[in-house]
PDB file of C-alpha atoms in Angstrom:
ATOM      1  CA  UNK A 519     -32.055  38.546 -78.653  1.00  0.00           C
ATOM      2  CA  UNK A 520     -31.116  42.249 -78.796  1.00  0.00           C
ATOM      3  CA  UNK A 521     -27.356  41.607 -78.574  1.00  0.00           C
ATOM      4  CA  UNK A 522     -27.321  39.146 -81.492  1.00  0.00           C
ATOM      5  CA  UNK A 523     -25.135  40.324 -84.374  1.00  0.00           C
ATOM      6  CA  UNK A 524     -26.408  40.191 -87.927  1.00  0.00           C
ATOM      7  CA  UNK A 525     -24.126  38.742 -90.638  1.00  0.00           C
ATOM      8  CA  UNK A 526     -21.786  41.142 -92.405  1.00  0.00           C
ATOM      9  CA  UNK A 527     -23.736  43.398 -94.805  1.00  0.00           C
ATOM     10  CA  UNK A 528     -20.881  43.213 -97.327  1.00  0.00           C
ATOM     11  CA  UNK A 529     -19.890  39.543 -97.483  1.00  0.00           C
ATOM     12  CA  UNK A 530     -22.323  37.674 -95.215  1.00  0.00           C
ATOM     13  CA  UNK A 531     -19.487  36.632 -92.881  1.00  0.00           C
ATOM     14  CA  UNK A 532     -19.723  36.107 -89.132  1.00  0.00           C
ATOM     15  CA  UNK A 533     -19.452  39.231 -86.974  1.00  0.00           C
ATOM     16  CA  UNK A 534     -17.770  39.409 -83.562  1.00  0.00           C
ATOM     17  CA  UNK A 535     -17.333  41.937 -80.776  1.00  0.00           C
ATOM     18  CA  UNK A 536     -13.699  43.028 -80.807  1.00  0.00           C
ATOM     19  CA  UNK A 537     -11.882  44.804 -77.971  1.00  0.00           C
ATOM     20  CA  UNK A 538      -9.430  47.084 -79.740  1.00  0.00           C
ATOM     21  CA  UNK A 539      -5.837  47.741 -78.632  1.00  0.00           C
ATOM     22  CA  UNK A 540      -6.876  51.391 -78.180  1.00  0.00           C
ATOM     23  CA  UNK A 541      -9.174  50.369 -75.330  1.00  0.00           C
ATOM     24  CA  UNK A 542     -12.515  50.579 -77.104  1.00  0.00           C
ATOM     25  CA  UNK A 543     -14.873  48.071 -78.630  1.00  0.00           C
ATOM     26  CA  UNK A 544     -16.208  47.535 -82.131  1.00  0.00           C
ATOM     27  CA  UNK A 545     -17.984  44.911 -84.197  1.00  0.00           C
ATOM     28  CA  UNK A 546     -15.856  43.287 -86.886  1.00  0.00           C
ATOM     29  CA  UNK A 547     -16.394  40.737 -89.651  1.00  0.00           C
ATOM     30  CA  UNK A 548     -14.068  37.717 -89.476  1.00  0.00           C
ATOM     31  CA  UNK A 549     -14.231  37.185 -93.229  1.00  0.00           C
ATOM     32  CA  UNK A 550     -13.672  40.595 -94.861  1.00  0.00           C
ATOM     33  CA  UNK A 551     -12.559  42.805 -91.943  1.00  0.00           C
ATOM     34  CA  UNK A 552     -15.398  45.342 -92.199  1.00  0.00           C
ATOM     35  CA  UNK A 553     -15.971  47.015 -88.845  1.00  0.00           C
ATOM     36  CA  UNK A 554     -17.852  49.709 -86.985  1.00  0.00           C
ATOM     37  CA  UNK A 555     -16.140  52.716 -85.507  1.00  0.00           C
ATOM     38  CA  UNK A 556     -14.461  52.073 -82.153  1.00  0.00           C
ATOM     39  CA  UNK A 557     -16.481  53.225 -79.143  1.00  0.00           C
ATOM     40  CA  UNK A 558     -15.541  53.409 -75.491  1.00  0.00           C
ATOM     41  CA  UNK A 559     -17.306  54.288 -72.266  1.00  0.00           C
ATOM     42  CA  UNK A 560     -14.611  53.243 -69.756  1.00  0.00           C
ATOM     43  CA  UNK A 561     -16.915  50.933 -67.813  1.00  0.00           C
ATOM     44  CA  UNK A 562     -15.242  47.677 -68.811  1.00  0.00           C
ATOM     45  CA  UNK A 563     -16.450  44.881 -71.029  1.00  0.00           C
ATOM     46  CA  UNK A 564     -17.554  42.266 -68.479  1.00  0.00           C
ATOM     47  CA  UNK A 565     -21.209  43.068 -69.217  1.00  0.00           C
ATOM     48  CA  UNK A 566     -22.977  44.952 -71.998  1.00  0.00           C
ATOM     49  CA  UNK A 567     -22.246  48.661 -71.660  1.00  0.00           C
ATOM     50  CA  UNK A 568     -23.467  51.667 -73.571  1.00  0.00           C
ATOM     51  CA  UNK A 569     -20.498  51.392 -75.969  1.00  0.00           C
ATOM     52  CA  UNK A 570     -21.195  47.695 -76.533  1.00  0.00           C
ATOM     53  CA  UNK A 571     -24.881  48.321 -77.157  1.00  0.00           C
ATOM     54  CA  UNK A 572     -24.087  51.193 -79.523  1.00  0.00           C
ATOM     55  CA  UNK A 573     -21.659  49.217 -81.719  1.00  0.00           C
ATOM     56  CA  UNK A 574     -24.159  46.336 -81.911  1.00  0.00           C
ATOM     57  CA  UNK A 575     -26.898  48.778 -82.934  1.00  0.00           C
ATOM     58  CA  UNK A 576     -24.531  50.389 -85.476  1.00  0.00           C
ATOM     59  CA  UNK A 577     -23.606  47.006 -86.955  1.00  0.00           C
ATOM     60  CA  UNK A 578     -27.148  45.678 -87.112  1.00  0.00           C
ATOM     61  CA  UNK A 579     -28.585  48.801 -88.772  1.00  0.00           C
ATOM     62  CA  UNK A 580     -29.227  48.348 -92.500  1.00  0.00           C
ATOM     63  CA  UNK A 581     -30.144  50.898 -95.168  1.00  0.00           C
ATOM     64  CA  UNK A 582     -33.436  49.073 -95.663  1.00  0.00           C
ATOM     65  CA  UNK A 583     -34.226  49.627 -91.941  1.00  0.00           C
ATOM     66  CA  UNK A 584     -34.773  53.322 -92.644  1.00  0.00           C
ATOM     67  CA  UNK A 585     -31.636  54.698 -91.041  1.00  0.00           C
TER      68      UNK A 585
END
């Protein structure tokens, strides 16, 4: 599934989508607190949006993936 989050690259902990108090969305590790930058596209979070897709892609990218 394209929206599945990989484990944290730092500690192996579980990652979640987090709606920030600033009104954006990011991916965050429950265990160590590592997170992506906060993104927003103002379309809401009831379904995957460009911001949601982008933070998932950011989180799932690994150095060994080539970028």
